[in-house]
Coordinates of C-alpha atoms in Angstrom, one line a residue:
Chain A
X413 CA -1.0 -34.7 -7.6
X414 CA 1.2 -34.9 -10.7
X415 CA 4.9 -33.6 -10.5
X416 CA 4.0 -31.0 -13.1
X417 CA 1.9 -29.2 -10.5
X418 CA 5.1 -28.4 -8.6
X419 CA 6.5 -26.4 -11.6
X420 CA 5.6 -23.0 -12.9
X421 CA 5.8 -20.9 -9.7
X422 CA 7.9 -17.9 -8.9
X423 CA 11.6 -18.4 -8.7
X424 CA 12.2 -15.3 -6.6
X425 CA 8.8 -14.7 -5.0
X426 CA 9.4 -11.4 -3.1
X427 CA 10.7 -9.6 -6.2
X428 CA 8.5 -11.2 -8.8
X429 CA 5.4 -10.7 -6.8
X430 CA 6.3 -7.1 -6.1
X431 CA 6.7 -6.4 -9.9
X432 CA 3.4 -8.3 -10.5
X433 CA 1.5 -6.3 -7.9
X434 CA 2.7 -3.0 -9.3
X435 CA 1.5 -4.0 -12.8
X436 CA -1.8 -5.2 -11.3
X437 CA -2.2 -2.0 -9.3
X438 CA -1.5 0.2 -12.4
X439 CA -4.0 -1.9 -14.4
X440 CA -6.8 -1.5 -11.8
X441 CA -5.9 2.1 -11.1
X442 CA -6.0 3.0 -14.8
X443 CA -8.8 1.1 -16.4
X444 CA -8.3 0.6 -20.1
X445 CA -4.5 0.4 -20.0
X446 CA -2.7 -2.9 -20.7
X447 CA 0.2 -4.2 -18.5
X448 CA 2.5 -7.1 -18.6
X449 CA 2.6 -9.9 -16.0
X450 CA 5.3 -12.6 -16.3
X451 CA 7.0 -15.1 -14.1
X452 CA 4.6 -18.0 -13.7
X453 CA 3.7 -20.8 -16.1
X454 CA 0.4 -22.3 -15.0
X455 CA -1.2 -25.4 -16.7
X456 CA -3.3 -24.7 -19.8
X457 CA -5.9 -23.2 -20.3
X458 CA -4.9 -20.7 -17.6
X459 CA -3.0 -17.7 -19.0
X460 CA 0.4 -16.6 -17.7
X461 CA -1.1 -13.3 -16.4
X462 CA -3.9 -15.1 -14.5
X463 CA -1.4 -17.4 -13.0
X464 CA 0.8 -14.5 -11.9
X465 CA -2.2 -12.7 -10.3
X466 CA -3.1 -15.9 -8.4
X467 CA 0.5 -16.3 -7.1
X468 CA 0.6 -12.6 -6.1
X469 CA -2.8 -12.1 -4.5
X470 CA -4.1 -15.5 -3.3
X471 CA -3.1 -17.6 -0.3
X472 CA -4.7 -19.9 2.3
X473 CA -7.1 -17.1 3.4
X474 CA -8.6 -16.4 0.0
X475 CA -11.3 -18.9 -1.3
X476 CA -10.8 -19.3 -5.0
X477 CA -13.4 -20.4 -7.6
X478 CA -12.3 -22.1 -10.8
X479 CA -14.9 -21.7 -13.5
X480 CA -15.6 -23.9 -16.5
X481 CA -12.5 -25.5 -18.1
X482 CA -10.3 -23.9 -15.5
X483 CA -11.7 -26.4 -13.0
X484 CA -9.3 -29.2 -14.2
X485 CA -7.2 -31.5 -12.1
X486 CA -4.0 -29.9 -13.3
X487 CA -5.1 -26.4 -12.3
X488 CA -6.6 -27.5 -9.0
X489 CA -3.3 -29.2 -8.2
X490 CA -1.3 -26.2 -9.3
X491 CA -3.3 -23.7 -7.3
X492 CA -3.4 -26.0 -4.2
X493 CA 0.4 -26.5 -4.3
X494 CA 1.5 -23.0 -5.0
X495 CA -0.9 -20.9 -3.0
X496 CA -2.9 -23.3 -0.8
X497 CA -6.2 -21.5 -1.5
X498 CA -9.4 -23.3 -0.7
X499 CA -11.3 -24.1 -3.9
X500 CA -15.0 -23.1 -3.5
X501 CA -18.2 -22.4 -5.3
X502 CA -18.8 -19.1 -6.9
X503 CA -20.9 -17.7 -4.1
X504 CA -18.1 -18.1 -1.5
X505 CA -15.2 -17.0 -3.7
X506 CA -13.0 -14.0 -3.1
X507 CA -11.3 -14.7 -6.4
X508 CA -12.7 -16.4 -9.5
X509 CA -10.8 -17.5 -12.6
X510 CA -12.4 -18.5 -15.9
X511 CA -13.8 -17.2 -19.2
X512 CA -16.6 -14.7 -19.1
X513 CA -19.0 -17.4 -20.4
X514 CA -18.0 -19.9 -17.7
X515 CA -18.6 -17.3 -15.0
X516 CA -22.2 -16.7 -15.9
X517 CA -24.4 -15.8 -14.2
X518 CA -22.1 -13.2 -12.6
X519 CA -24.8 -12.3 -10.1
X520 CA -23.6 -15.3 -8.0
X521 CA -20.4 -13.5 -7.0
X522 CA -20.0 -11.6 -3.7
X523 CA -20.6 -7.8 -4.2
X524 CA -19.8 -6.9 -0.6
X525 CA -22.0 -5.5 2.2
X526 CA -23.3 -2.0 2.4
X527 CA -21.1 -1.4 5.5
X528 CA -18.1 -3.5 4.1
X529 CA -18.2 -3.0 0.3
X530 CA -14.6 -4.4 0.2
X531 CA -15.9 -7.9 1.0
X532 CA -16.5 -8.6 -2.7
X533 CA -15.2 -10.9 -5.3
X534 CA -12.4 -10.1 -7.7
X535 CA -13.0 -11.8 -11.1
X536 CA -10.0 -12.8 -13.3
X537 CA -11.6 -13.1 -16.7
X538 CA -9.6 -15.0 -19.3
X539 CA -9.9 -13.4 -22.8
X540 CA -8.8 -14.6 -26.2
X541 CA -7.2 -11.3 -26.8
X542 CA -6.9 -7.9 -25.1
X543 CA -7.1 -4.6 -27.0
X544 CA -7.3 -1.2 -25.5
X545 CA -9.0 0.4 -28.4
X546 CA -8.5 -1.7 -31.5
X547 CA -7.7 -0.2 -34.9
X548 CA -11.1 1.5 -35.1
X549 CA -11.9 2.2 -31.4
X550 CA -14.5 -0.5 -31.2
X551 CA -14.6 -1.1 -27.5
X552 CA -17.1 0.4 -25.1
X553 CA -16.3 3.8 -23.6
X554 CA -14.9 3.9 -20.1
X555 CA -14.9 6.8 -17.7
X556 CA -14.5 7.4 -14.0
X557 CA -11.7 7.3 -11.4
X558 CA -8.3 6.5 -12.9
X559 CA -9.3 7.7 -16.4
X560 CA -8.4 11.1 -17.8
X561 CA -11.3 11.9 -20.1
X562 CA -12.3 8.5 -21.5
X563 CA -10.7 5.2 -22.3
X564 CA -11.7 2.2 -24.4
X565 CA -11.4 -1.5 -23.7
X566 CA -12.9 -4.4 -25.6
X567 CA -15.1 -6.2 -23.0
X568 CA -17.0 -9.5 -23.3
X569 CA -20.3 -7.6 -22.9
X570 CA -21.5 -4.2 -21.7
X571 CA -24.8 -4.7 -19.9
X572 CA -23.3 -6.7 -16.9
X573 CA -20.7 -3.9 -16.2
X574 CA -23.4 -1.2 -16.4
X575 CA -25.4 -3.1 -13.9
X576 CA -22.3 -3.6 -11.7
X577 CA -21.6 0.1 -11.8
X578 CA -25.1 0.9 -10.7
X579 CA -24.5 -1.1 -7.5
X580 CA -21.6 1.2 -6.4
X581 CA -20.1 1.2 -3.8
X582 CA -21.0 -2.5 -4.0
X583 CA -20.0 -4.7 -6.9
X584 CA -17.3 -7.0 -8.1
X585 CA -13.9 -5.9 -9.6
X586 CA -12.4 -7.5 -12.7
X587 CA -9.0 -8.2 -14.2
X588 CA -9.0 -9.3 -17.8
X589 CA -6.1 -11.5 -18.9
X590 CA -4.8 -12.8 -22.2
X591 CA -1.4 -14.4 -22.5
X592 CA 0.9 -12.2 -20.3
X593 CA -1.3 -9.1 -20.6
X594 CA -3.7 -7.8 -18.0
X595 CA -6.2 -4.9 -17.9
X596 CA -8.4 -3.9 -14.9
X597 CA -12.0 -2.8 -14.6
X598 CA -12.9 -1.8 -11.0
X599 CA -16.6 -1.4 -10.0
X600 CA -16.2 2.4 -10.1
X601 CA -15.8 2.6 -13.9
X602 CA -18.7 3.8 -16.0
X603 CA -19.1 1.6 -19.1
X604 CA -21.1 2.9 -22.1
X605 CA -21.8 0.9 -25.2
X606 CA -20.3 2.5 -28.3
Chain B
X87 CA 27.6 -21.5 40.5
X88 CA 29.9 -24.5 40.7
X89 CA 27.3 -27.1 39.7
X90 CA 27.2 -26.6 35.9
X91 CA 31.0 -26.5 35.5
X92 CA 31.8 -30.2 36.1
X93 CA 28.9 -31.2 34.0
X94 CA 30.0 -28.9 31.1
X95 CA 33.5 -30.4 31.3
X96 CA 31.9 -33.9 31.2
X97 CA 30.0 -33.0 28.0
X98 CA 33.2 -31.8 26.4
X99 CA 35.2 -34.9 27.3
X100 CA 32.4 -37.2 26.1
X101 CA 31.6 -35.3 22.9
X102 CA 35.1 -34.7 21.7
X103 CA 35.9 -38.1 20.3
X104 CA 32.9 -37.9 17.9
X105 CA 32.5 -34.3 17.0
X106 CA 33.9 -30.8 17.2
X107 CA 33.3 -29.6 20.7
X108 CA 32.5 -26.1 19.7
X109 CA 29.2 -27.2 18.4
X110 CA 28.4 -29.2 21.5
X111 CA 29.3 -26.6 24.0
X112 CA 27.6 -23.9 22.0
X113 CA 24.4 -25.8 21.6
X114 CA 23.6 -26.5 25.3
X115 CA 26.4 -25.1 27.5
X116 CA 24.3 -25.3 30.6
X117 CA 23.0 -28.8 29.9
X118 CA 23.9 -30.9 33.0
X119 CA 22.4 -34.2 31.8
X120 CA 25.3 -35.9 30.1
X121 CA 23.4 -39.0 29.2
X122 CA 20.6 -37.0 27.5
X123 CA 23.1 -35.0 25.5
X124 CA 24.8 -38.1 24.4
X125 CA 21.5 -39.4 22.9
X126 CA 20.9 -36.1 21.1
X127 CA 24.3 -36.4 19.5
X128 CA 23.7 -39.9 18.2
X129 CA 20.5 -38.6 16.7
X130 CA 22.3 -35.7 15.1
X131 CA 24.7 -38.1 13.5
X132 CA 21.8 -39.7 11.6
X133 CA 20.6 -36.3 10.4
X134 CA 22.9 -34.8 7.8
X135 CA 20.6 -31.8 7.3
X136 CA 21.0 -30.9 10.9
X137 CA 24.7 -31.1 10.5
X138 CA 24.6 -28.8 7.5
X139 CA 22.5 -26.3 9.3
X140 CA 24.9 -26.3 12.3
X141 CA 27.8 -25.9 9.9
X142 CA 26.1 -22.9 8.3
X143 CA 25.5 -21.3 11.7
X144 CA 29.2 -21.8 12.5
X145 CA 30.3 -20.3 9.2
X146 CA 28.0 -17.2 9.6
X147 CA 28.2 -16.3 13.2
X148 CA 27.3 -12.6 12.5
X149 CA 23.6 -12.5 11.8
X150 CA 21.6 -9.3 11.3
X151 CA 22.9 -8.0 8.0
X152 CA 20.5 -6.9 5.3
X153 CA 20.3 -10.3 3.6
X154 CA 18.5 -11.6 6.7
X155 CA 15.4 -9.5 5.9
X156 CA 12.8 -10.5 3.3
X157 CA 12.7 -8.0 0.6
X158 CA 11.1 -4.8 2.0
X159 CA 11.0 -6.2 5.5
X160 CA 7.4 -7.7 5.5
X161 CA 6.8 -11.4 4.9
X162 CA 5.0 -12.4 1.7
X163 CA 1.8 -13.4 3.4
X164 CA 1.5 -10.0 5.0
X165 CA 2.3 -8.2 1.7
X166 CA -0.4 -10.2 -0.1
X167 CA -2.9 -9.2 2.5
X168 CA -1.9 -5.5 2.2
X169 CA -1.9 -5.7 -1.6
X170 CA -5.5 -7.1 -1.6
X171 CA -6.6 -4.2 0.7
X172 CA -4.9 -1.6 -1.6
X173 CA -6.7 -3.0 -4.7
X174 CA -10.1 -2.9 -3.0
X175 CA -9.2 0.6 -1.9
X176 CA -8.5 1.6 -5.5
X177 CA -11.8 0.0 -6.6
X178 CA -13.8 2.0 -4.0
X179 CA -12.1 5.4 -3.9
X180 CA -12.3 7.0 -0.5
X181 CA -13.6 3.9 1.4
X182 CA -11.4 2.8 4.3
X183 CA -10.5 -0.9 3.8
X184 CA -9.7 -2.7 7.1
X185 CA -6.4 -4.5 7.1
X186 CA -4.4 -6.6 9.6
X187 CA -1.8 -4.0 10.4
X188 CA 1.5 -5.5 11.7
X189 CA 3.8 -4.4 14.5
X190 CA 6.6 -2.5 12.8
X191 CA 10.0 -1.7 14.3
X192 CA 8.9 1.9 15.0
X193 CA 6.3 3.3 17.3
X194 CA 2.7 4.0 16.2
X195 CA 2.4 7.5 15.1
X196 CA 5.7 7.3 13.2
X197 CA 4.2 6.2 10.0
X198 CA 3.7 2.5 10.5
X199 CA 0.7 2.5 8.1
X200 CA 2.6 4.3 5.4
X201 CA 5.6 2.1 5.9
X202 CA 3.5 -1.1 5.4
X203 CA 1.8 0.3 2.3
X204 CA 5.2 1.4 0.9
X205 CA 6.7 -2.1 1.7
X206 CA 3.9 -3.7 -0.2
X207 CA 4.4 -1.5 -3.2
X208 CA 8.2 -1.4 -3.5
X209 CA 10.1 -3.2 -6.2
X210 CA 13.9 -3.2 -6.4
X211 CA 13.7 -0.8 -9.4
X212 CA 12.0 1.9 -7.4
X213 CA 13.5 5.2 -6.2
X214 CA 12.1 6.2 -2.9
X215 CA 11.6 9.7 -1.4
X216 CA 10.4 10.2 2.1
X217 CA 9.2 13.5 3.4
X218 CA 8.0 14.7 6.8
X219 CA 6.0 17.9 6.6
X220 CA 7.7 18.6 3.3
X221 CA 11.2 18.1 4.6
X222 CA 13.6 15.3 3.5
X223 CA 16.0 15.8 6.4
X224 CA 13.9 15.5 9.5
X225 CA 14.0 12.5 11.9
X226 CA 11.0 10.6 10.7
X227 CA 11.9 11.0 7.0
X228 CA 15.6 10.0 7.5
X229 CA 14.8 7.0 9.6
X230 CA 12.1 5.6 7.2
X231 CA 14.4 6.2 4.3
X232 CA 17.2 4.3 6.0
X233 CA 14.8 1.6 7.0
X234 CA 14.0 0.8 3.3
X235 CA 17.6 1.3 2.2
X236 CA 18.6 -1.5 4.6
X237 CA 15.6 -3.8 4.2
X238 CA 14.9 -3.4 0.5
X239 CA 18.1 -2.0 -0.9
X240 CA 16.2 0.5 -3.0
X241 CA 17.6 3.8 -4.4
X242 CA 16.6 6.9 -2.6
X243 CA 16.4 10.5 -3.6
X244 CA 15.3 13.9 -2.3
X245 CA 14.2 15.1 -5.8
X246 CA 10.4 14.8 -6.3
X247 CA 10.8 14.4 -10.0
X248 CA 13.2 11.4 -9.7
X249 CA 11.1 9.5 -7.2
X250 CA 8.8 6.6 -8.2
X251 CA 7.3 6.2 -4.7
X252 CA 7.0 9.1 -2.2
X253 CA 6.1 8.4 1.3
X254 CA 4.8 11.5 3.0
X255 CA 3.8 12.8 6.4
X256 CA 1.4 15.7 6.1
X257 CA 2.3 17.3 2.8
X258 CA 1.9 16.9 -0.9
X259 CA 5.1 18.0 -2.7
X260 CA 4.9 21.4 -4.5
X261 CA 6.3 20.0 -7.7
X262 CA 3.4 18.4 -9.7
X263 CA 3.4 14.7 -9.5
X264 CA 3.4 12.6 -12.7
X265 CA 1.9 9.4 -14.1
X266 CA 3.8 6.4 -12.7
X267 CA 4.4 7.9 -9.3
X268 CA 2.8 6.7 -6.1
X269 CA 2.3 9.0 -3.2
X270 CA 1.9 7.1 0.2
X271 CA 0.4 9.1 3.0
X272 CA 1.0 8.3 6.7
X273 CA -2.4 8.7 8.4
X274 CA -3.0 9.1 12.1
X275 CA -6.8 9.1 12.2
X276 CA -8.4 7.8 9.0
X277 CA -12.0 8.3 10.0
X278 CA -13.1 11.9 9.2
X279 CA -16.2 11.5 11.5
X280 CA -14.2 10.2 14.5
X281 CA -14.1 13.4 16.5
X282 CA -17.8 13.9 15.8
X283 CA -18.9 10.3 16.6
X284 CA -16.5 8.1 18.6
X285 CA -18.3 4.8 17.9
X286 CA -17.0 2.8 14.9
X287 CA -20.3 1.1 14.5
X288 CA -22.0 4.5 14.1
X289 CA -19.5 6.0 11.7
X290 CA -19.6 2.9 9.6
X291 CA -23.4 3.2 9.4
X292 CA -23.0 6.9 8.5
X293 CA -20.7 6.0 5.6
X294 CA -23.0 3.3 4.5
X295 CA -26.0 5.7 4.4
X296 CA -24.0 8.6 3.1
X297 CA -25.1 10.5 6.2
X298 CA -22.6 13.3 6.3
X299 CA -24.7 16.1 7.7
X300 CA -22.7 16.2 10.9
X301 CA -19.6 17.1 9.1
X302 CA -21.3 20.2 7.6
X303 CA -22.6 21.1 11.0
X304 CA -19.0 21.1 12.3
X305 CA -17.9 23.4 9.4
X306 CA -20.9 25.6 10.1
X307 CA -20.0 25.8 13.8
X308 CA -16.5 27.1 12.6
X309 CA -18.3 29.9 10.7
X310 CA -20.6 30.7 13.6
X311 CA -17.7 30.9 16.1
X312 CA -14.9 32.4 13.9
X313 CA -16.7 34.0 11.0
X314 CA -14.9 31.6 8.6
X315 CA -14.1 27.9 8.3
X316 CA -11.2 27.8 10.7
X317 CA -10.3 24.2 9.9
X318 CA -6.8 24.6 8.4
X319 CA -5.5 21.1 8.1
X320 CA -7.1 17.6 8.0
X321 CA -9.8 19.3 5.9
X322 CA -12.5 16.8 4.9
X323 CA -13.1 16.0 1.2
X324 CA -15.7 14.1 -0.7
X325 CA -14.4 11.6 -3.3
X326 CA -16.3 11.1 -6.5
X327 CA -19.5 12.3 -4.9
X328 CA -19.7 9.4 -2.5
X329 CA -17.3 8.9 0.4
X330 CA -16.2 11.7 2.8
X331 CA -12.5 11.1 3.3
X332 CA -9.8 12.3 5.7
X333 CA -6.9 13.5 3.5
X334 CA -4.5 13.0 6.5
X335 CA -3.3 16.2 8.3
X336 CA -2.1 17.9 5.1
X337 CA -2.7 21.7 5.2
X338 CA -5.8 22.7 3.3
X339 CA -3.4 24.5 0.9
X340 CA -2.7 21.0 -0.5
X341 CA -6.3 19.9 -0.8
X342 CA -6.7 21.0 -4.5
X343 CA -3.7 18.8 -5.4
X344 CA -5.7 15.7 -4.3
X345 CA -8.1 16.1 -7.2
X346 CA -7.3 14.9 -10.7
X347 CA -3.8 14.0 -9.7
X348 CA -2.0 11.9 -12.3
X349 CA -0.2 9.9 -9.5
X350 CA -1.8 7.0 -7.5
X351 CA -2.4 8.2 -3.9
X352 CA -2.5 5.5 -1.2
X353 CA -3.3 6.2 2.5
X354 CA -2.1 3.9 5.3
X355 CA -3.2 4.1 9.0
X356 CA -1.2 1.5 11.0
X357 CA -2.6 1.9 14.5
X358 CA -6.2 2.3 13.1
X359 CA -5.7 -0.5 10.7
X360 CA -7.1 1.1 7.6
X361 CA -6.0 1.6 4.0
X362 CA -7.7 3.8 1.5
X363 CA -6.8 5.1 -1.9
X364 CA -7.4 7.6 -4.7
X365 CA -6.8 6.3 -8.2
X366 CA -5.3 8.9 -10.7
X367 CA -7.6 11.6 -12.0
X368 CA -10.1 11.0 -9.2
X369 CA -12.6 13.9 -8.6
X370 CA -12.0 15.1 -5.0
X371 CA -14.0 18.1 -3.6
X372 CA -13.2 19.9 -0.3
X373 CA -16.5 20.4 1.6
X374 CA -17.7 23.9 1.8
X375 CA -20.8 26.2 1.5
X376 CA -22.1 28.3 -1.4
X377 CA -21.6 31.5 0.7
X378 CA -18.4 30.3 2.4
X379 CA -16.4 28.6 -0.4
X380 CA -13.3 26.6 0.3
X381 CA -10.1 28.6 0.2
X382 CA -6.6 27.0 0.0
X383 CA -4.9 29.4 2.4
X384 CA -1.2 29.9 3.2
X385 CA 0.8 32.5 5.1
X386 CA 0.7 35.8 3.2
X387 CA 4.4 36.0 2.6
X388 CA 7.1 35.0 0.1
X389 CA 9.7 32.4 1.0
X390 CA 12.6 34.2 2.7
X391 CA 15.1 31.8 1.2
X392 CA 13.9 31.3 -2.4
X393 CA 11.3 34.0 -2.8
X394 CA 8.6 31.6 -3.9
X395 CA 5.2 33.2 -3.8
X396 CA 3.1 30.1 -4.4
X397 CA 4.5 27.5 -1.9
X398 CA 3.3 26.5 1.5
X399 CA 5.4 28.2 4.2
X400 CA 6.7 27.3 7.7
X401 CA 7.2 30.1 10.2
X402 CA 10.5 30.0 11.9
X403 CA 11.3 32.1 15.0
X404 CA 14.9 33.3 14.7
X405 CA 15.6 35.0 18.0
X406 CA 13.9 36.1 21.3
X407 CA 13.1 39.6 20.0
X408 CA 10.2 38.4 17.9
X409 CA 12.1 38.1 14.6
X410 CA 10.8 35.5 12.3
X411 CA 11.2 34.2 8.8
X412 CA 9.0 32.2 6.4
X413 CA 10.5 29.4 4.5
X414 CA 9.1 26.7 2.1
X415 CA 8.0 23.6 3.9
X416 CA 9.0 21.6 0.9
X417 CA 12.8 21.5 1.2
X418 CA 13.4 19.9 -2.3
X419 CA 11.3 22.6 -4.0
X420 CA 13.1 25.4 -2.1
X421 CA 16.6 24.0 -2.8
X422 CA 15.9 23.5 -6.5
X423 CA 14.7 27.1 -6.7
X424 CA 17.8 28.4 -5.0
X425 CA 20.0 26.3 -7.3
X426 CA 18.1 28.0 -10.2
X427 CA 19.2 31.4 -8.8
X428 CA 16.1 32.6 -6.9
X429 CA 17.0 34.4 -3.8
X430 CA 14.7 35.5 -1.0
X431 CA 14.8 38.3 1.6
X432 CA 17.2 36.5 4.0
X433 CA 18.7 34.0 1.5
X434 CA 22.4 33.5 0.9
X435 CA 23.5 32.6 -2.6
X436 CA 24.3 28.8 -2.6
X437 CA 27.8 29.5 -4.0
X438 CA 28.7 31.4 -0.8
X439 CA 27.0 28.7 1.4
X440 CA 29.2 26.0 0.1
X441 CA 32.5 27.9 0.8

């Protein structure tokens, strides 16, 4: 483990994680809205927002899957030191971090059981940018719980989220992160291509 | 009685040349084995950290002030566990997420579930309001408010509009909630089917299969026996067309406020170890029949203090001659109306009350 792995955690964990949770809660409860997460500096290529989510939600009881380029020694050491989460394959993960391409096929992730739909994975998807609507409302239409009328969010694809919604109440839940921004997309959201 | 005393004196006499004797005596006053103590002391000399810790204890003899609690009482591992349960609850509206409820410094039934959810949500910037059946000034509300003032140092208020988090027992405030607010319910029995089917394995299967016929049978039996749906609180609802949910024992007058509410609604059941949630603008329907539609009923009176016609009322017996009055159950709503000059049948203008 390199000394750099020891850096980049919360300075005041109780307060910083409380603010981070509230931002994450608002993001997941209002799909299509963007919120700011700050306080952690994880090793590249992990974004600040993804690092904050891991510090806030993961610990020794939550198996974590690092996908693609996020499965580097630096990130493994950082996650291990700061939260102590077991690093596992996609099938066993409660949380997964990586780009959408690196997470394919997403069918590997836990979608819960019919009697315990909460036993499902939460995907933290790293995006190059995050835009709620863009200048010309290009993203897919979102509707469902947490959304008044409809919202829009640029997603890496549409079909996978349509399939995920069809599994309700099973399915995985997503956070999208870029820099210090986060947006949420729970399994309950209807996604329609524009 | 006499045996420890010479030994204690011996400890002092031996310890004094090397160290302050307060520490020694305070550490093991009953320790009769002088030789053993002696070895511990030599060990301590080689451990500067231990000395520092002992010095700190000596400098702060009074423990138990607010700074001894982690922010919002719960430890961080517990809060992470609760936060994960809340997020899954948000993702599956109306589904009861199991969580490892902790012992809280209050009895079950006093809102331990709500307190844990509130603790997991609080930030130092929040303004907390706590109500018990609409009132800010009853025992349960006052004690929970003080609990978070002491353990989280947050601002508190009685005004619904100023609060960012509202913990409630059995009411939804009359004043409409807004975006950015969180309403935390204290829930005694989270399972709406529990009194119809006592086995958890069976109710879980019924939720899985969306088998809710038994609930309609129960409401039908109300009609068969009373001519109308007599269930007046704890009235079951269906969330987004999927899960039947217990809205906690709010009066059915409040049920319409569950649906399409701009605030986040979180439900915590401490003894039963369940958390569930309604995201903002979630579609919530009270169960009913085409020929017996749901009615959000209230006492057919106006508030006797503020003359409100549209608020939920408590009946108060005022003497042993059968006299009674009806007052708003929501104390903040009633007070703000009286401050605005509304006066009910038995009300006294606030200006006179203060004198």
